[in-house]
Structure formats: structure tokens, C-alpha cells
Amino acid sequence: MPSCFATQVPHLLELAPEELARWFQQQGQPSYRAGQLWHWVFRHRAESFQQMSNLPRQLRQKLQQHFRLWSTRRLAHQQAPDGTEKLLLELADGHAVECVLLRQGERRRTVCISTQVGCAMGCVFCASGLDGVVRNLTRGEILEQVLQLQRLLSPEERLSHVVVMGMGEPLANLKELIPALDLLTSPQGLGLSHRRVTISTVGLPSGIRRLAELDRPYHLAVSLHAPTDALRTQLVPVNRTVGIEAVLEAVDFYFEKTGRRVTFEYVLLGGVNDSPQAARELGRLLRRRRPLVNLIPYNPVEGLPYQEPDAARVRRFVQELKHQGVEVQLRRRKGAQIDAACGQLRRRQATSAKG
Ligand code: SF4
């Protein structure tokens, strides 16, 4: 069902910086106008062209006629007591995506963004993959999630980190993702350090190699979730055709090519992949790579049979990995009071719309 703004003028954020510069040139405007415009969008958090007071009035009117600043509409906004906020955004074609703002301590403000509508990877514990993938997001739709979340911050707060860990497989949409991240990290965008941007993949070897070839200094996180092919294929069906060995070979290639260490993500599902034996096998698999493993206790999803792991088992899992010389981080669950796990809010909204 297309929404009412589907037929409007082009979305400003879809333009590459050089396209915008060309547009200003065609309007007889000096080249610094593009920088002024991006400054309003990314730094001053402008909501409309009219607010851009150092642009001539006529130019603002032209911008208004030729472009729209926003292509999404907020369908839902959830807030948790720990400061986590989640948005469900309606896209111009009526589909919806989720994105999350996480607050950690005084300064760390992280946005978690999506790259696809739905996901083709079908991880059995994830709400995003339940209905497959619909389409890739465009660069403008990826950027707009960041801007929508940025506008939830108080004037004193600054966005500090971006994680591409929401709905979808980022390496299946590098074509749109990389230009979006490049603008965010450029001085014209938010000027974020590349090291504060993490791309999280389920582990597509071809995508990992391509990212290595692109040689962007973003941080890469690979989701393993299991130490053996048998268990991983049960949890991450795409593993059937890929296999852990091929994922790790691609990770080694990435390290050789870029010199950057990869993080491994592991969602702990109660009674499924959280045994001491699984920890020992994971340690044996990874230890020669001097890995950092992020352990993420599962956030239960309504309608799915997986449980949060027992705290004592989590502690034991951590100990076993450390014993093998693996560096481990246990991620605190943020936003447990809202549908903060990937895809839950979108699914809930879709279900209530049908019902
Ligand atoms: S966990 Fe990530 S890769 Fe797996 S289905 Fe969900 S969104 Fe896709």
C-alpha cells in the first residue's frame, strides 16, 4: 500500500555529494552552498529548508520545489526507562523499517540502523527474517534513519556511534550502504570516526571479501552464533550453503587485506548454544585469530520458542572462553522493556494491522 507521499519530488538524501554540487552550479550558486545545506541537515538538525537561514530565500524556495528533505514518516516511537528509543518508520512505498537509539553513560549515543526491508537470512531466533526480504533500502532511506534518531537527542547530546545491525544483511546491500556511511563519516556529514561505525554481517564470504577490497576503515562484526556447522545451520539457515570454514577464511582475508581485527557476535540462546562445551569449541575455533567475542543474551521474541539464557550458564560460558585465551565482552541488554530486538516492532505493527 503506497503512502500518500510516494509520488513527491526526489529525496535530497538520495543525491551523491557531486550531484548536489552540480545542482547548485546549475542554479548559478557558489559551490559552498552544498556544504551549507549539509551542515543544516546533519549538524543543525534542520526539519525543513525554510529553517536554513543563511541560504537566500529564493534558493530555499527552489530547494523546496525540487526536493523533499524527508521520505519517511514515524509510525511508532517507543521509549524504555534506560534511555533506549525505537522508531518504526514508514517508507514512501508503504513498507516499514526499524531503527534504535541506545544511550550508554553520559556521552555514548549509538544508532542501530537497518539496510533492508525484512531479511533473507532467516535466522530462526530473529523476527526480521520471518517473512523473508522485500527489498534493499536506498542510501537516502539508510541515512534518514540516522537523522530521524538524531532528532530524538537533546541539544546537548551528540550522536557518537553507528551500528549497522538492524533489519537485513548489510553486505547484501553494500551498493547503497557504503555511500551512506561515507557521507555520515565525511566532514560534510556528521564527521564520525570510521572506527565508530560497525557493520554487522551474518557472514557472507563474498561480501566480506568485497568489503575488504573496498578498503573502508569501518569495523566489521561477524555473527557466528554456533561453533559447529550442524548447530549453526539450524540457527542460521544460510550456513547450509556457506559453512563456518568459508566464513573464517573470508575473515582471515579481511584481516590480511586491511589489518583490522574482526569482532565475532554470538547470541546466547538458553539451552541451545550456551553450554560449556559450545564455549570450548568456539574458543578452539577462534583462538588463533586473537578474537574479540561479543556475547549477547537473547531477547525473547513473541511467537518464537527461544529463551533468554540462564545467568549462571552465561557466566560459565564467559569463563570457558576466557580460559581459551579469547577476549570476551558481555553485552548488557538494552531496551528490554520495548520491542528492541530486531524486527519485533515491525512485526507487531504488521500483525495488528492485519488483525
Ligand atoms: S539476525 Fe540479522 S541476518 Fe539474521 S535474520 Fe535477523 S536481520 Fe537477518
Coordinates of C-alpha atoms and ligand atoms in Angstrom, one line a residue:
M1 CA 0.0 0.0 0.0
P2 CA 1.9 3.1 -1.2
S3 CA 1.7 6.0 1.3
C4 CA 0.4 9.5 0.4
F5 CA 3.9 10.9 -0.2
A6 CA 5.0 8.2 -2.7
T7 CA 4.8 10.5 -5.7
Q8 CA 6.6 13.6 -4.4
V9 CA 9.8 15.2 -5.7
P10 CA 13.2 13.5 -5.3
H11 CA 14.5 12.8 -1.8
L12 CA 17.5 15.1 -1.1
L13 CA 19.4 12.3 0.7
E14 CA 19.5 10.1 -2.4
L15 CA 21.8 12.6 -4.1
A16 CA 25.5 11.9 -4.1
P17 CA 27.6 15.0 -2.9
E18 CA 28.8 15.6 -6.5
E19 CA 25.2 15.6 -7.8
L20 CA 24.1 18.1 -5.2
A21 CA 27.1 20.3 -6.1
R22 CA 26.1 20.1 -9.8
W23 CA 22.6 21.1 -9.0
F24 CA 23.8 24.2 -7.1
Q25 CA 26.0 25.0 -10.1
Q26 CA 23.1 24.8 -12.4
Q27 CA 21.2 27.2 -10.2
G28 CA 24.2 29.7 -10.5
Q29 CA 25.1 29.2 -6.9
P30 CA 28.6 29.1 -5.4
S31 CA 30.0 25.6 -4.6
Y32 CA 30.0 26.3 -0.8
R33 CA 26.2 26.2 -0.8
A34 CA 26.2 22.4 -0.8
G35 CA 28.3 22.4 2.4
Q36 CA 25.9 24.9 4.0
L37 CA 23.0 22.7 3.2
W38 CA 24.5 19.5 4.6
H39 CA 25.5 21.5 7.7
W40 CA 21.9 22.3 8.3
V41 CA 20.8 18.8 7.7
F42 CA 23.5 17.0 9.8
R43 CA 24.7 19.4 12.4
H44 CA 21.8 21.8 13.0
R45 CA 19.2 19.0 12.7
A46 CA 17.0 21.2 10.4
E47 CA 13.5 20.0 9.9
S48 CA 12.8 22.0 6.7
F49 CA 14.6 24.0 4.0
Q50 CA 12.9 27.1 5.4
Q51 CA 15.0 26.9 8.6
M52 CA 18.2 27.2 6.6
S53 CA 18.6 30.9 7.3
N54 CA 22.0 31.5 5.7
L55 CA 20.7 30.3 2.3
P56 CA 19.0 33.0 0.1
R57 CA 15.2 32.9 0.4
Q58 CA 14.8 32.2 -3.3
L59 CA 17.2 29.3 -3.1
R60 CA 15.3 27.8 -0.2
Q61 CA 12.1 28.0 -2.3
K62 CA 13.8 26.3 -5.2
L63 CA 15.1 23.6 -2.9
Q64 CA 11.6 23.1 -1.6
Q65 CA 10.2 22.8 -5.2
H66 CA 12.9 20.3 -6.3
F67 CA 13.5 18.1 -3.3
R68 CA 12.0 16.8 -0.2
L69 CA 14.0 16.6 3.0
W70 CA 12.1 13.6 4.4
S71 CA 11.0 10.4 2.8
T72 CA 9.8 8.6 5.9
R73 CA 7.1 9.0 8.4
R74 CA 7.1 7.9 12.1
L75 CA 4.6 5.0 12.6
A76 CA 5.6 4.2 16.1
H77 CA 8.0 5.6 18.8
Q78 CA 8.9 3.5 21.8
Q79 CA 10.9 4.6 24.8
A80 CA 12.4 2.4 27.5
P81 CA 13.4 3.7 31.0
D82 CA 17.1 3.0 30.3
G83 CA 17.0 5.7 27.6
T84 CA 16.7 3.3 24.6
E85 CA 14.3 4.6 21.9
K86 CA 13.0 2.8 18.9
L87 CA 11.3 4.1 15.8
L88 CA 9.3 2.3 13.2
L89 CA 9.5 4.3 10.0
E90 CA 7.1 4.1 7.1
L91 CA 8.9 4.3 3.8
A92 CA 7.5 6.1 0.7
D93 CA 6.2 2.8 -0.7
G94 CA 4.3 1.9 2.5
H95 CA 6.9 -0.7 3.8
A96 CA 8.3 -0.2 7.3
V97 CA 11.7 -0.4 8.9
E98 CA 13.0 -0.2 12.5
C99 CA 15.9 1.7 13.9
V100 CA 17.1 2.2 17.5
L101 CA 18.9 4.8 19.6
L102 CA 20.9 3.5 22.5
R103 CA 22.2 5.7 25.4
Q104 CA 25.2 4.4 27.3
G105 CA 26.7 6.6 30.0
E106 CA 27.0 10.4 29.7
R107 CA 28.3 10.5 26.1
R108 CA 27.8 7.4 24.1
R109 CA 24.9 7.7 21.8
T110 CA 24.6 4.8 19.3
V111 CA 22.2 4.4 16.5
C112 CA 21.4 0.9 15.2
I113 CA 20.1 1.1 11.6
S114 CA 18.5 -1.3 9.0
T115 CA 19.7 -1.9 5.5
Q116 CA 16.8 -4.0 4.0
V117 CA 13.0 -4.4 4.4
G118 CA 12.9 -7.8 6.0
C119 CA 15.9 -10.2 5.7
A120 CA 16.6 -13.2 3.5
M121 CA 19.0 -14.9 6.0
G122 CA 16.2 -16.5 8.1
C123 CA 18.0 -16.7 11.4
V124 CA 15.5 -18.8 13.4
F125 CA 15.6 -16.6 16.5
C126 CA 15.0 -13.3 14.7
A127 CA 11.7 -11.5 13.9
S128 CA 13.2 -9.7 10.9
G129 CA 13.8 -12.8 8.9
L130 CA 10.4 -14.5 9.5
D131 CA 8.9 -13.2 6.2
G132 CA 12.0 -13.1 4.0
V133 CA 13.4 -10.0 2.3
V134 CA 11.2 -7.5 0.5
R135 CA 13.9 -5.1 -0.9
N136 CA 17.1 -3.2 -0.3
L137 CA 16.9 0.2 1.3
T138 CA 18.3 3.1 -0.7
R139 CA 21.1 5.3 0.6
G140 CA 18.6 8.0 1.5
E141 CA 16.5 5.6 3.5
I142 CA 19.6 4.4 5.3
L143 CA 20.7 8.0 6.1
E144 CA 17.3 9.1 7.1
Q145 CA 17.1 6.5 9.9
V146 CA 20.2 8.2 11.4
L147 CA 18.7 11.7 11.0
Q148 CA 15.4 10.7 12.5
L149 CA 17.1 9.1 15.5
Q150 CA 19.5 12.1 15.8
R151 CA 16.4 14.3 16.2
L152 CA 15.4 12.4 19.4
L153 CA 18.6 13.6 21.1
S154 CA 18.6 16.7 23.4
P155 CA 20.6 19.7 22.1
E156 CA 23.5 18.7 24.5
E157 CA 23.7 15.1 23.2
R158 CA 25.8 14.1 20.2
L159 CA 25.5 11.0 18.1
S160 CA 28.7 9.1 18.7
H161 CA 28.4 5.6 17.1
V162 CA 26.6 3.9 14.3
V163 CA 26.0 0.1 14.2
V164 CA 24.5 -1.4 11.1
M165 CA 22.9 -4.3 12.9
G166 CA 19.2 -3.7 12.4
M167 CA 16.9 -5.4 9.9
G168 CA 18.6 -7.0 6.9
E169 CA 22.0 -8.3 5.8
P170 CA 24.3 -5.2 5.3
L171 CA 26.7 -7.0 3.0
A172 CA 23.8 -7.8 0.6
N173 CA 23.3 -4.1 0.1
L174 CA 26.8 -2.6 0.1
K175 CA 26.0 -0.6 -3.0
E176 CA 23.6 1.7 -1.0
L177 CA 25.2 1.3 2.4
I178 CA 28.7 2.4 1.6
P179 CA 27.8 5.8 0.1
A180 CA 25.5 6.4 3.1
L181 CA 28.3 5.6 5.6
D182 CA 30.8 7.6 3.6
L183 CA 28.6 10.7 3.8
L184 CA 28.0 10.2 7.5
T185 CA 31.7 9.9 8.2
S186 CA 32.7 12.8 5.9
P187 CA 33.2 16.4 7.3
Q188 CA 30.1 17.4 5.3
G189 CA 28.0 14.8 7.2
L190 CA 28.4 14.0 10.9
G191 CA 32.2 13.7 10.7
L192 CA 32.1 10.5 12.7
S193 CA 35.3 8.5 13.0
H194 CA 35.2 5.4 10.8
R195 CA 36.2 3.3 13.8
R196 CA 32.9 4.3 15.4
V197 CA 30.9 2.6 12.6
T198 CA 30.3 -1.1 12.8
I199 CA 28.9 -3.2 10.0
S200 CA 27.5 -6.5 11.3
T201 CA 27.1 -9.4 9.0
V202 CA 25.8 -12.9 9.3
G203 CA 28.9 -13.9 7.4
L204 CA 28.6 -13.8 3.7
P205 CA 32.2 -14.7 2.5
S206 CA 31.8 -12.9 -0.9
G207 CA 30.5 -9.7 0.9
I208 CA 33.4 -9.8 3.4
R209 CA 35.9 -10.0 0.6
R210 CA 34.3 -7.2 -1.3
L211 CA 34.3 -5.0 1.8
A212 CA 38.0 -5.8 2.3
E213 CA 38.6 -4.8 -1.4
L214 CA 36.7 -1.5 -0.9
D215 CA 39.1 -0.8 1.9
R216 CA 36.9 1.4 4.1
P217 CA 38.1 1.5 7.7
Y218 CA 34.7 0.6 9.2
H219 CA 34.6 -2.0 11.9
L220 CA 33.3 -5.4 10.9
A221 CA 31.4 -7.8 13.2
V222 CA 30.6 -11.3 12.1
S223 CA 27.7 -13.2 13.7
L224 CA 28.6 -16.8 14.4
H225 CA 26.1 -17.9 17.0
A226 CA 27.4 -21.5 16.9
P227 CA 30.7 -23.3 17.0
T228 CA 29.8 -26.2 14.6
D229 CA 28.2 -26.4 11.2
A230 CA 25.4 -28.7 12.4
L231 CA 24.2 -26.2 15.1
R232 CA 24.9 -23.1 13.0
T233 CA 22.9 -24.4 10.1
Q234 CA 20.0 -25.0 12.5
L235 CA 20.2 -21.4 13.7
V236 CA 21.4 -19.6 10.7
P237 CA 20.0 -21.4 7.6
V238 CA 22.2 -19.6 5.1
N239 CA 25.1 -21.5 6.7
R240 CA 24.0 -24.7 4.9
T241 CA 25.5 -23.4 1.7
V242 CA 28.3 -21.4 3.2
G243 CA 29.8 -23.2 6.2
I244 CA 31.8 -21.8 9.1
E245 CA 35.2 -22.6 7.4
A246 CA 34.4 -20.4 4.4
V247 CA 33.3 -17.6 6.7
L248 CA 36.5 -17.8 8.7
E249 CA 38.6 -17.9 5.6
A250 CA 37.0 -14.7 4.4
V251 CA 37.6 -13.1 7.9
D252 CA 41.3 -14.1 7.6
F253 CA 41.4 -12.5 4.1
Y254 CA 39.8 -9.4 5.5
F255 CA 42.4 -9.2 8.3
E256 CA 45.3 -9.8 5.9
K257 CA 44.0 -7.1 3.5
T258 CA 43.0 -4.4 5.9
G259 CA 44.9 -5.2 9.1
R260 CA 41.7 -4.7 11.1
R261 CA 40.6 -7.2 13.7
V262 CA 37.1 -8.6 13.2
T263 CA 34.7 -9.0 16.2
F264 CA 32.5 -12.1 16.4
E265 CA 29.0 -11.9 17.6
Y266 CA 27.3 -14.7 19.4
V267 CA 23.7 -14.6 20.6
L268 CA 23.2 -16.9 23.6
L269 CA 20.0 -18.8 23.4
G270 CA 19.0 -20.5 26.6
G271 CA 19.6 -24.3 26.4
V272 CA 20.5 -24.2 22.7
N273 CA 24.1 -22.8 22.2
D274 CA 25.1 -21.7 25.7
S275 CA 26.7 -25.0 27.0
P276 CA 30.2 -25.1 28.4
Q277 CA 31.1 -27.5 25.6
A278 CA 29.9 -25.0 22.9
A279 CA 32.1 -22.3 24.6
R280 CA 35.1 -24.7 24.5
E281 CA 34.5 -25.5 20.8
L282 CA 34.1 -21.8 20.0
G283 CA 37.3 -21.0 21.8
R284 CA 39.2 -23.7 19.9
L285 CA 37.8 -22.4 16.6
L286 CA 38.7 -18.8 17.1
R287 CA 41.7 -18.6 19.5
R288 CA 44.5 -18.4 16.9
R289 CA 42.7 -15.3 15.5
R290 CA 43.1 -13.3 18.7
P291 CA 39.4 -12.6 18.6
L292 CA 37.1 -10.4 20.5
V293 CA 33.7 -12.2 21.0
N294 CA 30.6 -10.2 21.9
L295 CA 28.1 -12.4 23.8
I296 CA 24.5 -11.2 23.5
P297 CA 22.0 -12.8 25.8
Y298 CA 18.9 -13.4 23.8
N299 CA 15.9 -11.0 23.9
P300 CA 12.9 -13.3 23.6
V301 CA 10.6 -12.7 20.6
E302 CA 6.9 -13.3 20.9
G303 CA 5.9 -16.4 18.9
L304 CA 9.4 -17.8 18.8
P305 CA 10.4 -20.7 21.0
Y306 CA 13.8 -19.4 22.2
Q307 CA 14.6 -18.3 25.7
E308 CA 16.9 -15.9 27.5
P309 CA 19.9 -17.9 28.8
D310 CA 20.3 -18.6 32.5
A311 CA 22.7 -16.2 34.2
A312 CA 24.9 -18.9 35.7
R313 CA 25.3 -20.6 32.3
V314 CA 26.3 -17.2 30.8
R315 CA 28.9 -16.7 33.4
R316 CA 30.3 -20.2 32.8
F317 CA 30.3 -19.6 29.0
V318 CA 32.4 -16.4 29.6
Q319 CA 34.8 -18.3 31.8
E320 CA 35.3 -21.1 29.4
L321 CA 36.1 -18.7 26.5
K322 CA 38.5 -16.6 28.7
H323 CA 40.2 -19.8 29.7
Q324 CA 40.9 -20.4 26.0
G325 CA 42.5 -17.0 25.7
V326 CA 39.6 -15.4 24.0
E327 CA 38.7 -11.8 24.8
V328 CA 35.0 -11.6 25.7
Q329 CA 32.5 -8.8 26.1
L330 CA 29.1 -9.5 27.6
R331 CA 26.6 -7.0 26.1
R332 CA 24.0 -5.7 28.5
R333 CA 20.5 -6.0 27.1
K334 CA 19.3 -2.5 26.4
G335 CA 15.7 -1.6 25.8
A336 CA 14.3 -4.9 27.2
Q337 CA 11.1 -3.1 28.1
I338 CA 10.4 -2.2 24.5
D339 CA 10.4 -4.4 21.3
A340 CA 14.1 -3.6 21.0
A341 CA 15.2 -6.9 19.4
C342 CA 15.5 -6.6 15.6
G343 CA 12.2 -6.8 13.7
Q344 CA 9.8 -7.2 16.7
L345 CA 8.1 -3.8 16.5
R346 CA 7.6 -4.0 12.7
R347 CA 6.1 -7.5 13.1
R348 CA 3.8 -6.4 15.9
Q349 CA 2.6 -3.5 13.9
A350 CA 2.0 -5.6 10.8
T351 CA 0.1 -8.2 12.8
S352 CA -2.2 -5.7 14.4
A353 CA -2.8 -4.0 11.0
K354 CA -3.9 -7.4 9.6
G355 CA -5.9 -8.3 12.7
Ligands
SF4_1 S1 19.6 -11.8 12.7 FE1 20.2 -10.3 11.1 S2 20.9 -11.7 9.4 FE2 19.7 -13.0 10.8 S3 17.5 -12.8 10.0 FE3 17.8 -11.3 11.6 S4 18.3 -9.4 10.4 FE4 18.7 -11.2 9.1

